[in-house]
Amino acid sequence: MILITGGAWQGKSNFAIELASEKGKDGSKVAEGATHPFEAAFNSSVIHGFHEYIRRILEEGKSVDSFIDSIAEQNPEVIIISDELGCGIVPMDPKDRQWRETSGRASVRLAGISEEVYRLVCGIVSRIK
């Protein structure tokens, strides 16, 4: 598993597709967290918008930890892209605060189980694990 994080619109998707190609994976097989079914995360080369999957999981009252466990078990070689949500203004809406906190905790967990972790800022890649 590989985790790529950073702010929105920093070049994470392009980097993930390049990395997938380098690793011999189909970079066009992407699960979109905002729109694709949860099951798509279990057989895609790249998960884009993992933080959006988390938003949907919270809205449906499901377990984020169970979702991460399922990905780790069924798709251990996946490249996961998740936006860093904790660097801005703290949202007033309690649900948005919960989403932000849960996304951060999920990223910590993903980073712990990932073989590689990258952070992108302004298109510049930094390997942090």
One Martini backbone bead per residue (centre of mass of N, CA, C, O) as a GRO file, in nm:
protein
  129
    1MET     BB    1   0.099   0.035   0.019
    2ILE     BB    2   0.010   0.376  -0.081
    3LEU     BB    3   0.054   0.715   0.032
    4ILE     BB    4  -0.109   1.025  -0.068
    5THR     BB    5  -0.049   1.362   0.033
    6GLY     BB    6  -0.226   1.678   0.052
    7GLY     BB    7  -0.338   1.924  -0.094
    8ALA     BB    8  -0.530   2.064  -0.303
    9TRP     BB    9  -0.405   2.078  -0.615
   10GLN     BB   10  -0.079   1.937  -0.611
   11GLY     BB   11  -0.043   1.645  -0.793
   12LYS     BB   12  -0.135   1.357  -0.695
   13SER     BB   13  -0.262   1.216  -0.941
   14ASN     BB   14  -0.022   1.220  -1.136
   15PHE     BB   15   0.168   1.071  -0.947
   16ALA     BB   16   0.001   0.810  -0.917
   17ILE     BB   17   0.007   0.729  -1.215
   18GLU     BB   18   0.313   0.712  -1.240
   19LEU     BB   19   0.354   0.506  -1.011
   20ALA     BB   20   0.182   0.282  -1.126
   21SER     BB   21   0.349   0.243  -1.381
   22GLU     BB   22   0.619   0.175  -1.237
   23LYS     BB   23   0.457  -0.081  -1.086
   24GLY     BB   24   0.263  -0.218  -1.315
   25LYS     BB   25  -0.001  -0.049  -1.326
   26ASP     BB   26  -0.332   0.061  -1.373
   27GLY     BB   27  -0.391   0.406  -1.369
   28SER     BB   28  -0.704   0.394  -1.481
   29LYS     BB   29  -0.782   0.236  -1.212
   30VAL     BB   30  -1.023   0.434  -1.051
   31ALA     BB   31  -1.133   0.532  -0.735
   32GLU     BB   32  -1.401   0.742  -0.641
   33GLY     BB   33  -1.495   0.871  -0.338
   34ALA     BB   34  -1.752   1.051  -0.431
   35THR     BB   35  -1.895   0.807  -0.642
   36HIS     BB   36  -1.801   0.535  -0.582
   37PRO     BB   37  -1.816   0.245  -0.474
   38PHE     BB   38  -1.670   0.084  -0.218
   39GLU     BB   39  -1.579  -0.170  -0.388
   40ALA     BB   40  -1.374  -0.021  -0.577
   41ALA     BB   41  -1.137  -0.018  -0.360
   42PHE     BB   42  -1.077  -0.345  -0.391
   43ASN     BB   43  -0.988  -0.318  -0.740
   44SER     BB   44  -0.795  -0.078  -0.753
   45SER     BB   45  -0.503   0.101  -0.809
   46VAL     BB   46  -0.666   0.371  -0.736
   47ILE     BB   47  -0.743   0.606  -0.473
   48HIS     BB   48  -0.954   0.881  -0.504
   49GLY     BB   49  -1.063   1.045  -0.237
   50PHE     BB   50  -1.067   0.912   0.053
   51HIS     BB   51  -1.207   1.142   0.217
   52GLU     BB   52  -1.485   1.090   0.070
   53TYR     BB   53  -1.538   0.815   0.179
   54ILE     BB   54  -1.549   0.906   0.471
   55ARG     BB   55  -1.791   1.087   0.451
   56ARG     BB   56  -1.987   0.857   0.363
   57ILE     BB   57  -1.948   0.672   0.603
   58LEU     BB   58  -2.053   0.871   0.815
   59GLU     BB   59  -2.336   0.916   0.687
   60GLU     BB   60  -2.392   0.585   0.712
   61GLY     BB   61  -2.262   0.465   0.986
   62LYS     BB   62  -1.988   0.351   0.940
   63SER     BB   63  -1.668   0.190   0.933
   64VAL     BB   64  -1.352   0.291   0.883
   65ASP     BB   65  -1.183   0.052   0.985
   66SER     BB   66  -1.322  -0.162   0.809
   67PHE     BB   67  -1.245  -0.036   0.539
   68ILE     BB   68  -0.941  -0.049   0.576
   69ASP     BB   69  -0.924  -0.353   0.624
   70SER     BB   70  -1.039  -0.435   0.346
   71ILE     BB   71  -0.822  -0.306   0.176
   72ALA     BB   72  -0.574  -0.448   0.300
   73GLU     BB   73  -0.681  -0.735   0.221
   74GLN     BB   74  -0.786  -0.690  -0.099
   75ASN     BB   75  -0.568  -0.415  -0.161
   76PRO     BB   76  -0.238  -0.392  -0.081
   77GLU     BB   77  -0.132  -0.229  -0.368
   78VAL     BB   78  -0.252   0.037  -0.329
   79ILE     BB   79  -0.319   0.376  -0.420
   80ILE     BB   80  -0.356   0.652  -0.195
   81ILE     BB   81  -0.565   0.945  -0.201
   82SER     BB   82  -0.537   1.226   0.036
   83ASP     BB   83  -0.649   1.494   0.177
   84GLU     BB   84  -0.549   1.764   0.357
   85LEU     BB   85  -0.765   1.904   0.625
   86GLY     BB   86  -0.583   2.042   0.882
   87CYS     BB   87  -0.479   2.350   0.756
   88GLY     BB   88  -0.729   2.505   0.829
   89ILE     BB   89  -1.017   2.602   0.914
   90VAL     BB   90  -1.231   2.541   1.154
   91PRO     BB   91  -1.522   2.410   1.146
   92MET     BB   92  -1.847   2.474   1.258
   93ASP     BB   93  -1.942   2.209   1.174
   94PRO     BB   94  -1.954   1.911   1.335
   95LYS     BB   95  -1.940   1.721   1.087
   96ASP     BB   96  -1.683   1.848   0.963
   97ARG     BB   97  -1.502   1.798   1.208
   98GLN     BB   98  -1.532   1.491   1.208
   99TRP     BB   99  -1.423   1.445   0.926
  100ARG     BB  100  -1.145   1.572   0.969
  101GLU     BB  101  -1.056   1.389   1.203
  102THR     BB  102  -1.106   1.112   1.069
  103SER     BB  103  -0.917   1.158   0.829
  104GLY     BB  104  -0.660   1.192   0.995
  105ARG     BB  105  -0.669   0.915   1.137
  106ALA     BB  106  -0.670   0.749   0.876
  107SER     BB  107  -0.395   0.850   0.772
  108VAL     BB  108  -0.233   0.740   1.005
  109ARG     BB  109  -0.306   0.447   0.956
  110LEU     BB  110  -0.212   0.426   0.662
  111ALA     BB  111   0.083   0.505   0.715
  112GLY     BB  112   0.144   0.258   0.903
  113ILE     BB  113   0.070   0.034   0.658
  114SER     BB  114   0.254   0.161   0.466
  115GLU     BB  115   0.539   0.149   0.263
  116GLU     BB  116   0.451   0.430   0.138
  117VAL     BB  117   0.501   0.797   0.176
  118TYR     BB  118   0.351   1.097   0.042
  119ARG     BB  119   0.416   1.451  -0.019
  120LEU     BB  120   0.241   1.732  -0.163
  121VAL     BB  121   0.384   2.048  -0.293
  122CYS     BB  122   0.359   2.210  -0.572
  123GLY     BB  123   0.448   1.921  -0.712
  124ILE     BB  124   0.627   1.832  -0.474
  125VAL     BB  125   0.802   1.549  -0.379
  126SER     BB  126   0.779   1.371  -0.058
  127ARG     BB  127   0.938   1.130   0.112
  128ILE     BB  128   0.828   0.996   0.446
  129LYS     BB  129   0.840   0.647   0.391
   0.00000   0.00000   0.00000
